[in-house]
Coordinates of C-alpha atoms in Angstrom, one line a residue:
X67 CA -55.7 -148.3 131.9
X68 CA -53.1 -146.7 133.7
X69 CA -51.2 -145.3 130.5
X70 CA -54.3 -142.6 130.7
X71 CA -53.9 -141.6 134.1
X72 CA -51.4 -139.3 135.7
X73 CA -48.6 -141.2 138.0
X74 CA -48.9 -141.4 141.7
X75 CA -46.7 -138.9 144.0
X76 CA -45.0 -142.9 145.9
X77 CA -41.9 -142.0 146.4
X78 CA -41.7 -138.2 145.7
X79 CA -41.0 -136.2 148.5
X80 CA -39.1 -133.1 147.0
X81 CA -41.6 -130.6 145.8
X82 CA -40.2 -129.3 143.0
X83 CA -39.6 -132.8 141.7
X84 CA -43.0 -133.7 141.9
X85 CA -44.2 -130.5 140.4
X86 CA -41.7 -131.8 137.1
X87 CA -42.9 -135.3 137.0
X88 CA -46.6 -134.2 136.5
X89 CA -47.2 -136.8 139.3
X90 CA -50.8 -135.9 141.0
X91 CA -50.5 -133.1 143.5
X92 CA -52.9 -133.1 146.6
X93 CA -52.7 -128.9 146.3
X94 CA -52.6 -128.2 149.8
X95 CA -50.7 -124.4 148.8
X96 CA -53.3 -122.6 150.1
X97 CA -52.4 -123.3 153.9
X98 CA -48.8 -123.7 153.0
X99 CA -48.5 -119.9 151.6
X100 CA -50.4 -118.6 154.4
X101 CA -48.3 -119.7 157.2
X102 CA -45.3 -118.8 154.7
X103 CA -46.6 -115.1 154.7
X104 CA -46.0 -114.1 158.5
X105 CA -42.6 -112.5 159.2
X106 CA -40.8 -114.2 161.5
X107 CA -43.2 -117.2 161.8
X108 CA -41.4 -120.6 163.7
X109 CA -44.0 -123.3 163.3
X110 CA -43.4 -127.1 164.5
X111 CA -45.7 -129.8 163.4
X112 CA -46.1 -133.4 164.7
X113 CA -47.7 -136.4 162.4
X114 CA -47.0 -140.0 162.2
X115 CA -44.4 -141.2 159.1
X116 CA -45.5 -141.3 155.4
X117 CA -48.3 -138.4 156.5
X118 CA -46.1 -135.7 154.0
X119 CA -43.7 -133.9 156.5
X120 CA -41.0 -134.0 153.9
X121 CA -42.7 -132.3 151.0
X122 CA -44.7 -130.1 152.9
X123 CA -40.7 -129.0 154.5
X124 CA -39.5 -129.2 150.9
X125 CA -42.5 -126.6 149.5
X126 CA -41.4 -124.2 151.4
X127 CA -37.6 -124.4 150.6
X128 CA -39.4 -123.8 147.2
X129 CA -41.3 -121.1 148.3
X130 CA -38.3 -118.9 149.7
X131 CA -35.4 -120.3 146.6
X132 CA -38.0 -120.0 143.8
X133 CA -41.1 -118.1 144.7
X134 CA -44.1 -119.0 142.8
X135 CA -42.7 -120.7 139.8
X136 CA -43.9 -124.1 141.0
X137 CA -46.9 -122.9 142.1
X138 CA -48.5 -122.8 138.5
X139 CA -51.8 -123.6 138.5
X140 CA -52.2 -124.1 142.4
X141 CA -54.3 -122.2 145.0
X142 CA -51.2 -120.4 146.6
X143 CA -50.3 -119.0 143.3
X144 CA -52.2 -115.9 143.9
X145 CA -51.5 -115.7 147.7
X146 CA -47.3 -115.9 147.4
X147 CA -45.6 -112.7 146.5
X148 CA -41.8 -113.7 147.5
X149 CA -40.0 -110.1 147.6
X150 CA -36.3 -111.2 147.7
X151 CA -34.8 -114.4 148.0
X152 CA -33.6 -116.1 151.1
X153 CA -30.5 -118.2 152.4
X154 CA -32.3 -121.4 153.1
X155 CA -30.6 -123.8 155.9
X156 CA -32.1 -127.2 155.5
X157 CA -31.5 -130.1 157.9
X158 CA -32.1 -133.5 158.3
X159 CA -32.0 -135.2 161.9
X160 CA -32.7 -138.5 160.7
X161 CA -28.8 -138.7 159.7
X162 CA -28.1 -138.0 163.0
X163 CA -29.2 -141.5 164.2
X164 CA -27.2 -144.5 163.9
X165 CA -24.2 -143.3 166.3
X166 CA -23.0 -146.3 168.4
X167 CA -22.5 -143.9 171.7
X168 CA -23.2 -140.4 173.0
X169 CA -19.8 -139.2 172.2
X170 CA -20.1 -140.2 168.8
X171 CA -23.6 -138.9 168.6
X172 CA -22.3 -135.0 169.9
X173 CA -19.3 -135.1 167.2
X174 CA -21.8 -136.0 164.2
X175 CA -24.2 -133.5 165.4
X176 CA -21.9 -130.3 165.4
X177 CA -20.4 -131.9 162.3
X178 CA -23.9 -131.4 160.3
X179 CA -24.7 -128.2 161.8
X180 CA -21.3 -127.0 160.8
X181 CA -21.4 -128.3 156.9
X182 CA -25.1 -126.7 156.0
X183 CA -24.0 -123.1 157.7
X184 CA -20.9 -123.6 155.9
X185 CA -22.8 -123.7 152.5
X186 CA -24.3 -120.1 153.7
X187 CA -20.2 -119.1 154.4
X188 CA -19.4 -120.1 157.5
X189 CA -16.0 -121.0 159.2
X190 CA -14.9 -122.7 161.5
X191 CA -12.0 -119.9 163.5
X192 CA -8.6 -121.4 164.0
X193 CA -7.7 -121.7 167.5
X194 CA -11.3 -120.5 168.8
X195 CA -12.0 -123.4 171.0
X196 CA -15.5 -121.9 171.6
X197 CA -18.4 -124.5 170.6
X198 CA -18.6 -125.2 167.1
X199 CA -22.7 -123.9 167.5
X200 CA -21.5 -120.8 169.3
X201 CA -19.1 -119.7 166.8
X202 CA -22.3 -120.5 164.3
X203 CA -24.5 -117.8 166.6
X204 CA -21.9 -114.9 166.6
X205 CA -21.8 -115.2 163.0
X206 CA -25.8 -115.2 162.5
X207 CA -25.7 -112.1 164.5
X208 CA -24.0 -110.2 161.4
X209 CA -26.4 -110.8 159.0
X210 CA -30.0 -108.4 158.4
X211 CA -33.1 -109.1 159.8
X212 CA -34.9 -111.7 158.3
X213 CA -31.7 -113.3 155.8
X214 CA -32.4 -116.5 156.9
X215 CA -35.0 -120.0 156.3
X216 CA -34.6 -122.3 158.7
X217 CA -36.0 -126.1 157.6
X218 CA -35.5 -129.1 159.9
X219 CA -36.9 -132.2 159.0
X220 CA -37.5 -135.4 161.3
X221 CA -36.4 -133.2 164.7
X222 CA -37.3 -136.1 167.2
X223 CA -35.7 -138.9 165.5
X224 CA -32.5 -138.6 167.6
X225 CA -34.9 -138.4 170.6
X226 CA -36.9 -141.8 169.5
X227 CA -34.0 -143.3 169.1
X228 CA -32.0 -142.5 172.5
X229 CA -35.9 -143.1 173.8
X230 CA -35.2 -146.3 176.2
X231 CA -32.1 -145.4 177.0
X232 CA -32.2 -142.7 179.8
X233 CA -28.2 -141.9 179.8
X234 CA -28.0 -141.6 176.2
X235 CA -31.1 -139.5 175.7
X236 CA -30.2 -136.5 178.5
X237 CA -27.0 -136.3 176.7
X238 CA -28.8 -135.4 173.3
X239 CA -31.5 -133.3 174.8
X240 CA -28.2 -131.4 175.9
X241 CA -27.0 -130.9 172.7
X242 CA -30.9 -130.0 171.3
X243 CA -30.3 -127.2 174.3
X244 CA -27.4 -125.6 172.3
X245 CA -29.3 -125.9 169.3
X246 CA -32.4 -124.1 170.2
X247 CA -30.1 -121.7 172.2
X248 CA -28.2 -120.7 168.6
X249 CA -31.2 -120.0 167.3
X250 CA -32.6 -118.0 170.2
X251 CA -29.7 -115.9 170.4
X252 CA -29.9 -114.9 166.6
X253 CA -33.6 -115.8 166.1
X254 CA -34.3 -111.7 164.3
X255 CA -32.4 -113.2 161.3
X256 CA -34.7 -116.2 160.3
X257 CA -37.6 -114.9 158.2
X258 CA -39.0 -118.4 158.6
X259 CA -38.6 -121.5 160.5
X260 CA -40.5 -124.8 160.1
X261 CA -39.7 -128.0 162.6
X262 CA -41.3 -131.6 161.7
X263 CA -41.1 -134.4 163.8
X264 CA -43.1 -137.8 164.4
X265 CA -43.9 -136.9 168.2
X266 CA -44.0 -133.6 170.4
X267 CA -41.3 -135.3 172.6
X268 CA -38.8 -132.4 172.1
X269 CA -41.2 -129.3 172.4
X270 CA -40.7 -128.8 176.2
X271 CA -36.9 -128.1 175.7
X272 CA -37.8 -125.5 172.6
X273 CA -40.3 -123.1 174.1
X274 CA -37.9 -122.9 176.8
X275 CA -35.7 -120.5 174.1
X276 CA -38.0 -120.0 171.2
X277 CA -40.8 -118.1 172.5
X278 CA -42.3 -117.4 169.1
X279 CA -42.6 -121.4 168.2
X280 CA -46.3 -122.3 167.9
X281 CA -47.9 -125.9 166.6
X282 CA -49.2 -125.4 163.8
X283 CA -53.0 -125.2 163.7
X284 CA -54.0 -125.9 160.8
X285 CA -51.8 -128.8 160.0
X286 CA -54.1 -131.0 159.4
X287 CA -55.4 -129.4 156.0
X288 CA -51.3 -129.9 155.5
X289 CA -50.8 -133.3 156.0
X290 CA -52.6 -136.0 155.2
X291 CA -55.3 -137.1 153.1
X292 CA -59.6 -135.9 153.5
X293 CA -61.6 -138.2 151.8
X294 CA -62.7 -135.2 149.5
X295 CA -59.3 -134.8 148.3
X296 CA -58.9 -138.9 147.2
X297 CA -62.5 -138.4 145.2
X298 CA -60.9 -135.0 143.6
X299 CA -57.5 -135.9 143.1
X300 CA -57.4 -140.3 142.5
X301 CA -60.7 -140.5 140.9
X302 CA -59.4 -142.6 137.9
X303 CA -56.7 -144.6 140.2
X304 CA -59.7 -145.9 142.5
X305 CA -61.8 -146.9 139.4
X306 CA -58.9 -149.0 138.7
X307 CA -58.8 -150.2 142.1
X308 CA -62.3 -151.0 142.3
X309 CA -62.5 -152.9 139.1
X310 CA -59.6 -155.1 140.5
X311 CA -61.6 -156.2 143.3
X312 CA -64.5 -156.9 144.8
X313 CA -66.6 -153.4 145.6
X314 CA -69.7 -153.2 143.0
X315 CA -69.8 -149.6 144.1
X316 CA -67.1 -146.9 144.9
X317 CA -68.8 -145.7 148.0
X318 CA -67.9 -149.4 148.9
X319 CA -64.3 -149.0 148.4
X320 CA -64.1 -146.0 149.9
X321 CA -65.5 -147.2 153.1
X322 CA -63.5 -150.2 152.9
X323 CA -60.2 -147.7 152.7
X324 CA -61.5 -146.1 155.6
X325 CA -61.7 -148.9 157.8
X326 CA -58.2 -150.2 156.6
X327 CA -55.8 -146.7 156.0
X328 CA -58.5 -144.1 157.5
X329 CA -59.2 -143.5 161.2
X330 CA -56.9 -140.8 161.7
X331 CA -57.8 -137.4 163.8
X332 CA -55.2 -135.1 165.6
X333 CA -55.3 -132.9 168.6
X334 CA -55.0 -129.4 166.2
X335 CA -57.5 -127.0 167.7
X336 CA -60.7 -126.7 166.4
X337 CA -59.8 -127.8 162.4
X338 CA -60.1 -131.4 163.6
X339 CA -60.5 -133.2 160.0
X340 CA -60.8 -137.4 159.5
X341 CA -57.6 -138.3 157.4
X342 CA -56.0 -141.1 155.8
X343 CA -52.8 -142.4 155.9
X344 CA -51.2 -141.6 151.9
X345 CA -48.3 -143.8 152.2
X346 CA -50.9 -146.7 152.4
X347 CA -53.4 -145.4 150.5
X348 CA -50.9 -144.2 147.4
X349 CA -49.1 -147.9 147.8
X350 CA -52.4 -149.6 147.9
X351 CA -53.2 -147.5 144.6
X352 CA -50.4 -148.6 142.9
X353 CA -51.4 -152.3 143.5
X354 CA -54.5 -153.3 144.6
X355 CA -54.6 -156.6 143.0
X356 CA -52.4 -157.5 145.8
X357 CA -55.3 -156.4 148.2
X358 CA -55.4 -154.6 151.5
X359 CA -51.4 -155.2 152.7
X360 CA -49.4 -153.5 155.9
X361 CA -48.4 -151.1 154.0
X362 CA -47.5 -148.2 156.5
X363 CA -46.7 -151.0 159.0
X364 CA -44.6 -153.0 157.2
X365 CA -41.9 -149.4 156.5
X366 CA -41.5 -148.7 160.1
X367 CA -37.8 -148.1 160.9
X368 CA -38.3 -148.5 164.6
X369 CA -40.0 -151.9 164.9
X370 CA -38.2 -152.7 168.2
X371 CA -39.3 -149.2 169.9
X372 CA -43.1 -149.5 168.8
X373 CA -42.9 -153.4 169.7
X374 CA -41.5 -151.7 173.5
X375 CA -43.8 -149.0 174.0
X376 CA -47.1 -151.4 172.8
X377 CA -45.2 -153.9 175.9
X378 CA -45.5 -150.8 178.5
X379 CA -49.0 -149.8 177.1
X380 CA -50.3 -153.1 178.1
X381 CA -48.9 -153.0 181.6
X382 CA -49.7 -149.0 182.2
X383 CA -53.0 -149.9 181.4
X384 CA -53.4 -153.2 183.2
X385 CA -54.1 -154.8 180.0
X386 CA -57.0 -152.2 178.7
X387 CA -55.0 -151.7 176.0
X388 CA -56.3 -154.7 174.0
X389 CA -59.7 -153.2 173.8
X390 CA -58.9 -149.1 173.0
X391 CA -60.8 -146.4 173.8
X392 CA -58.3 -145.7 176.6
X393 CA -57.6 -142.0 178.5
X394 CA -54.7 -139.6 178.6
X395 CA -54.1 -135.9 180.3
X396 CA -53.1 -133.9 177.8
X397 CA -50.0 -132.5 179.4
X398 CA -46.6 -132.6 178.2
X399 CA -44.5 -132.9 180.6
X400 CA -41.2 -135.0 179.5
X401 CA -39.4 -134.7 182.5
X402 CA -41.2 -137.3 184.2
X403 CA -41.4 -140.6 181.5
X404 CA -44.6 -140.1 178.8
X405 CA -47.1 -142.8 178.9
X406 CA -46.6 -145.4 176.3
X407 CA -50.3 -144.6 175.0
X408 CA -49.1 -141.2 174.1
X409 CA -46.1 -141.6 172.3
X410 CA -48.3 -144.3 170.1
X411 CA -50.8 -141.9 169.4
X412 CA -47.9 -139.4 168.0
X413 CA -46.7 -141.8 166.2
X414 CA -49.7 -142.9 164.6
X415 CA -50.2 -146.5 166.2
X416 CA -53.9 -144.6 168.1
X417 CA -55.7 -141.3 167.3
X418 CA -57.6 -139.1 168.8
X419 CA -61.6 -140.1 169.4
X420 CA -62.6 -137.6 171.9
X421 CA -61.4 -134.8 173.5
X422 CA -62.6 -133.2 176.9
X423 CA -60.9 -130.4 178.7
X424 CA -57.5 -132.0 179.6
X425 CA -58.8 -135.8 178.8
X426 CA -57.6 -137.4 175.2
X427 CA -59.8 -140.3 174.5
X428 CA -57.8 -142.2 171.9
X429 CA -58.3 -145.6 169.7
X430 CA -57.3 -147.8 167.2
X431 CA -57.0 -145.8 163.4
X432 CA -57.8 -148.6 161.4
X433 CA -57.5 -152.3 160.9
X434 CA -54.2 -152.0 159.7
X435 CA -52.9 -150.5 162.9
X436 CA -55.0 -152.6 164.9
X437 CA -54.1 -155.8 163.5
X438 CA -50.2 -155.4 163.6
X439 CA -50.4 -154.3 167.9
X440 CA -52.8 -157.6 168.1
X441 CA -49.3 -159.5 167.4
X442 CA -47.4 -158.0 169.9
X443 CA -50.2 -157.6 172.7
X444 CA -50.9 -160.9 172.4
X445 CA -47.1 -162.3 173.3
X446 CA -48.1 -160.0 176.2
X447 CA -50.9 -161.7 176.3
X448 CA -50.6 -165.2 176.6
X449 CA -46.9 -164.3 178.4
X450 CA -44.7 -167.4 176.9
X451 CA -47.5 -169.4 176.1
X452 CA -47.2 -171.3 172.3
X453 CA -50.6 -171.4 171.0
X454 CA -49.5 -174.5 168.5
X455 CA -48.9 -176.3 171.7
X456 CA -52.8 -175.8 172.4
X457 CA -53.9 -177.0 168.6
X458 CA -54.1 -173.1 167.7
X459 CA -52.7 -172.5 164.1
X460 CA -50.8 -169.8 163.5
X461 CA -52.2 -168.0 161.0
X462 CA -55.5 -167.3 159.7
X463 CA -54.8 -169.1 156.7
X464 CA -53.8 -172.5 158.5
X465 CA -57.1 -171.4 160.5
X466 CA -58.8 -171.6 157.5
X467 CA -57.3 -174.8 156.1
X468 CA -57.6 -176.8 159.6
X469 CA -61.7 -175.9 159.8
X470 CA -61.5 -175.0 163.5
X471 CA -65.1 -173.4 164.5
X472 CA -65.4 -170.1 166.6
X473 CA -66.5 -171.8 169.2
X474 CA -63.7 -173.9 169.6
X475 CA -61.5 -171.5 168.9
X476 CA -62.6 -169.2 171.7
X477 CA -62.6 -171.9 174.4
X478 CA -59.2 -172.3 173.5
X479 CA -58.6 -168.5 173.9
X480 CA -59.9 -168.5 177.3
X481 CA -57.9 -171.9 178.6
X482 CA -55.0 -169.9 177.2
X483 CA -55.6 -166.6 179.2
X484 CA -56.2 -168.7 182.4
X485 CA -53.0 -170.2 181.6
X486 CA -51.2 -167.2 181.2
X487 CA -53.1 -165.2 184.5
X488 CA -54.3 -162.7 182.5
X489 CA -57.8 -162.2 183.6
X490 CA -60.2 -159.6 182.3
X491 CA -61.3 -157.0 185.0
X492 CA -64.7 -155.9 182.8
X493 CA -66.4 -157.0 179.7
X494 CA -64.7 -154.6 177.8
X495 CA -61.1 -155.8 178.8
X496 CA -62.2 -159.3 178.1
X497 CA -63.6 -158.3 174.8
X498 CA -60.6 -156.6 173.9
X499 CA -58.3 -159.4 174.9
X500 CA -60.0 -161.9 172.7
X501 CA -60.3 -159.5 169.9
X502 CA -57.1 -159.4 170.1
X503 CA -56.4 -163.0 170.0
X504 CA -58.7 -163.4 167.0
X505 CA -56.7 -160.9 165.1
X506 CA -54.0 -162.2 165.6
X507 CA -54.8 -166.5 165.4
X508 CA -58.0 -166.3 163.7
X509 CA -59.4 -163.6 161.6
X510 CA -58.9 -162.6 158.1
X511 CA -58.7 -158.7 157.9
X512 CA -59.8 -158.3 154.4
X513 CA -63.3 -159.6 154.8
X514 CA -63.9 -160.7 158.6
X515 CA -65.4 -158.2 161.0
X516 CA -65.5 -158.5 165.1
X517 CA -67.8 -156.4 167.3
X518 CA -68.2 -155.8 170.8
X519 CA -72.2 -155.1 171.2
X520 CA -72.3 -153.9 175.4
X521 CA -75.8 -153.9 176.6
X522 CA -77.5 -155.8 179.5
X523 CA -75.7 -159.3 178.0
X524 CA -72.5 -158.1 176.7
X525 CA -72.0 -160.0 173.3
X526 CA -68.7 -160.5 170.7
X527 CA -70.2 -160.8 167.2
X528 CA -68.1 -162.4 165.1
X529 CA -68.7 -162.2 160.7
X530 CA -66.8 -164.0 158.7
X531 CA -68.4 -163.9 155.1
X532 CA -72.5 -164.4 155.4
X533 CA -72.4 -165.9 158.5
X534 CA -72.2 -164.0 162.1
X535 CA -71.9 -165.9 165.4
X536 CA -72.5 -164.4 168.4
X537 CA -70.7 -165.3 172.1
X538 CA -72.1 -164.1 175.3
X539 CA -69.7 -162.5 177.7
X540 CA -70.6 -163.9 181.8
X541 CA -67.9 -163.8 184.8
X542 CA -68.0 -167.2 186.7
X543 CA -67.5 -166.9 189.9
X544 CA -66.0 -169.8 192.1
X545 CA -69.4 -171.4 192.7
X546 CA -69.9 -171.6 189.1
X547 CA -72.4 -169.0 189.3
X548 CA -72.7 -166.7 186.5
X549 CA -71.9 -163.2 187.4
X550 CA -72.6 -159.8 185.5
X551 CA -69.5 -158.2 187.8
X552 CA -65.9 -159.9 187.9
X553 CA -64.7 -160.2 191.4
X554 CA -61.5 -162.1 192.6
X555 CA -61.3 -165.6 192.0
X556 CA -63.9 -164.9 188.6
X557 CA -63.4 -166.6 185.1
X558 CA -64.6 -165.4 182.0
X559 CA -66.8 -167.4 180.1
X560 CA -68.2 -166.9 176.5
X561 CA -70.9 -168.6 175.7
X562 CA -72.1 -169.4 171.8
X563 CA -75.4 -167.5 171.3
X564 CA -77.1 -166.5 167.8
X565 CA -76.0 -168.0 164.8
X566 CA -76.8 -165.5 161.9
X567 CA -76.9 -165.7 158.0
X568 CA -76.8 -162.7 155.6
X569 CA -79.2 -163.1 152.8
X570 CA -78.2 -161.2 149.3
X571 CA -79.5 -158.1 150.3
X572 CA -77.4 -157.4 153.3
X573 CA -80.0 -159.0 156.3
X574 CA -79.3 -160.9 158.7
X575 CA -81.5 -163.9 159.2
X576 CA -81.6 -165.3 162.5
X577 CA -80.9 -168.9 162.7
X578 CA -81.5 -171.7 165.5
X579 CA -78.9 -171.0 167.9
X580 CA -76.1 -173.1 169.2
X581 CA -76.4 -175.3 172.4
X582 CA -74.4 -173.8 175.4
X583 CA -71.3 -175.7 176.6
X584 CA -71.2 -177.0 179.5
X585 CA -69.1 -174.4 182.1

């Protein structure tokens, strides 16, 4: 079946290239041209890896070198009138990263800037032992208003990486401080300038010297998937996909994408739109008899800072973390260090659920996202404790295999989180923190489904094909009284309540329920 359909874009991050491949084109040119059409226009925009930063840099090195001749049969076709073509400086900061020290770091840095101006015609002047970037800004002075496009992709990847080290980093925003000053000082001679970047880490430093730079607004029609745009666009690759597994219906694969690769909202202004994640939907696409896999997760190039920053989430936050639904003020200041929460939201491990005057209320995307933080909060967790030791098996599969019941499992979560002193402050925290365990030790992400139902007698509702059991959540103080309020000296204690059984239509049928344990 897929001899009839037109090729995925995986892999294809050069415009032009895609536009020769006859790969599918999400035809976001509409936005693209518009923010293309302002004179003078800088424009920086943030979005996690894999949302399209590349291309979307790469279309407009198009726009300037070739004007609209890859724009056949695409919205900005009628919108992009380029009147004369432009020098177009392209950089990449990513190959900045990798230097063993500072000094090495400074020397590859003027070494870049110095080969893409010298493409344009710039020299280096003998015996002007001026700055290398200097020289580069008297020269840009020379030139006519408007000669120049300036493209820099992946702008806070020397940042991220220098991120936990606090000598190393304040010696590269230094050298981002002569950068932004070159550009400052000859900034009449860029017709166009586009900055993209994981995180808005950096953006402190720049509006110090480019006064014109603004966040792109609408960035979220530019990046990113709408669930419109999979219907329009993948129609015949998610037939395939739901022939290949189990959805009868595609509204039912479409929902199921949501919960695994979907999730995603940005803080953009008004134009707030509900996105996917296309490097996991487009590699899910091209296999799906493999099933829902880490897709997104398993490319990161920084494992060891998002493992770090999920470690100081959980103590910022007291361990609130495990559950989501956590708070920010929407401030950047990076003088002081960012809370953890933040720089995961930017980089696509939370997104934005809410947002009220200076509060962000952020979450947990998707299952994907979700699942892959349970591992790491939950070393955090259970701080040094093996679960084997404790008759836990590893993996849900093993889980699976070795027939250990909820309810025994979930005893054994609580000894462990008495053994390790991390006791729940609310029901909420304690939900989180065994949700998390369960993801982790027990839960199967393709078909399994845990809920936290707070009411007067907060519940975890645990479905694992047709059958749902319920816990009840109760503090017990050092009486052994239950209590609906922790207070010091309190353990958790969850309770097996309703067992439940889906019939063939999709209700569930209340069964008898389970005798209480002992406490």
């Amino acid at each position: 079946m897929t001899k009839n359909l037109r090729p995925l874009p995986l892999g294809i991050s050069e415009f032009s290239q895609l536009r020769e491949s006859g790969a599918i084109y999400v035809d976001k040119t509409d936005v693209i041209c518009s923010n293309a059409r302002i004179p003078g226009n800088m424009i920086y925009i943030a979005r996690p890896r894999g949302f399209g930063k590349t291309l979307l840099l790469s279309t407009y090195e198009s726009l300037f070198s070739r004007g609209s001749a890859d724009l056949r049969g695409l919205k900005g076709v009628g919108i992009w009138k380029l009147r004369r073509v432009h020098r177009i400086v392209r950089l990449d900061f990513d190959s900045l990263c990798g230097s063993p020290d500072a000094e090495s770091f400074e020397a590859r840095f003027d070494s870049s800037i110095v080969d893409t101006f010298s493409r344009q015609g710039f020299k280096l002047v003998d015996g002007d032992r001026r700055p290398p970037l200097l020289q580069i800004s008297d020269w840009l002075r020379g030139f006519r208003t408007h000669e120049f496009v300036l493209l820099v992709d992946n702008y806070d990847s020397p940042w991220l990486e220098s991120l936990e080290d606090k000598a190393r980093l304040s010696r590269v925003r230094a050298k981002f401080f002569e950068f932004c000053r070159m550009i400052a000082s000859a900034e009449k001679v860029f017709r166009f300038a586009c900055f993209t970047a994981i995180t808005q880490i950096p953006l402190r430093d720049m509006f110090e010297f480019l006064h014109h730079l603004t966040m792109m607004s609408d960035a979220a029609l530019a990046c990113g998937f709408t669930e419109k745009e999979l219907r329009d666009n993948f129609d015949g690759w998610l037939e395939r996909a739901r022939e290949h597994g189990m959805w009868f219906e595609m509204g039912q694969l479409l929902e199921s994408l949501w919960r695994r690769y979907g999730g995603y909202q940005f803080n953009d202004g008004y134009r707030r739109q509900r996105l996917y994640n296309p490097f996991s939907i487009l590699s899910f696409l091209a296999h799906p008899e493999y099933g829902f896999e880490e897709h997104w997760v398993r490319a990161e190039p920084r494992p060891q800072l998002v493992a770090s920053l999920i470690r100081r989430a959980f103590r910022e936050t007291a361990g609130s973390v495990c559950a989501g639904d956590l708070r920010y003020i929407d401030y950047v200041d990076y003088v002081a260090p960012d809370p953890a929460i933040r720089i995961l939201t930017e980089m696509g491990y939370m997104s934005l659920r809410k947002k009220d005057c200076l509060k962000i209320t952020v979450d947990f995307p998707n299952t994907e996202v979700r699942v892959s933080m349970s591992r790491e909060l939950s070393r955090e967790l259970l701080n040094g404790i093996n679960p084997a030791d404790h008759g836990i098996p590893p993996t849900p599969d093993e889980r699976e295999s070795s027939f250990v019941d909820d309810d025994v499992l979930i005893q054994k979560f609580l000894e462990l989180l008495r053994g390790s002193g991390r006791s729940p402050r609310n029901f909420k925290q304690a939900a989180g923190m065994l949700t998390t365990l369960l993801l982790t030790y027990g839960f199967n992400e393709d078909r399994d489904v845990i809920e936290y139902q707070q009411s007067y007698c907060p519940r975890l509702r645990i479905q694992r094909f047709t059958q749902i059991q319920e816990f009840e959540l109760s503090f017990i103080d050092r009486n052994g009284r239950s209590s609906p309020d922790w207070s010091e000296g309190c353990t958790l204690a969850a309770v097996p309540g309703a067992f439940l059984m889906i019939d063939y239509i999709g209700c569930p049928t209340r069964m008898n329920s389970l005798p209480a344990p002992a406490v």
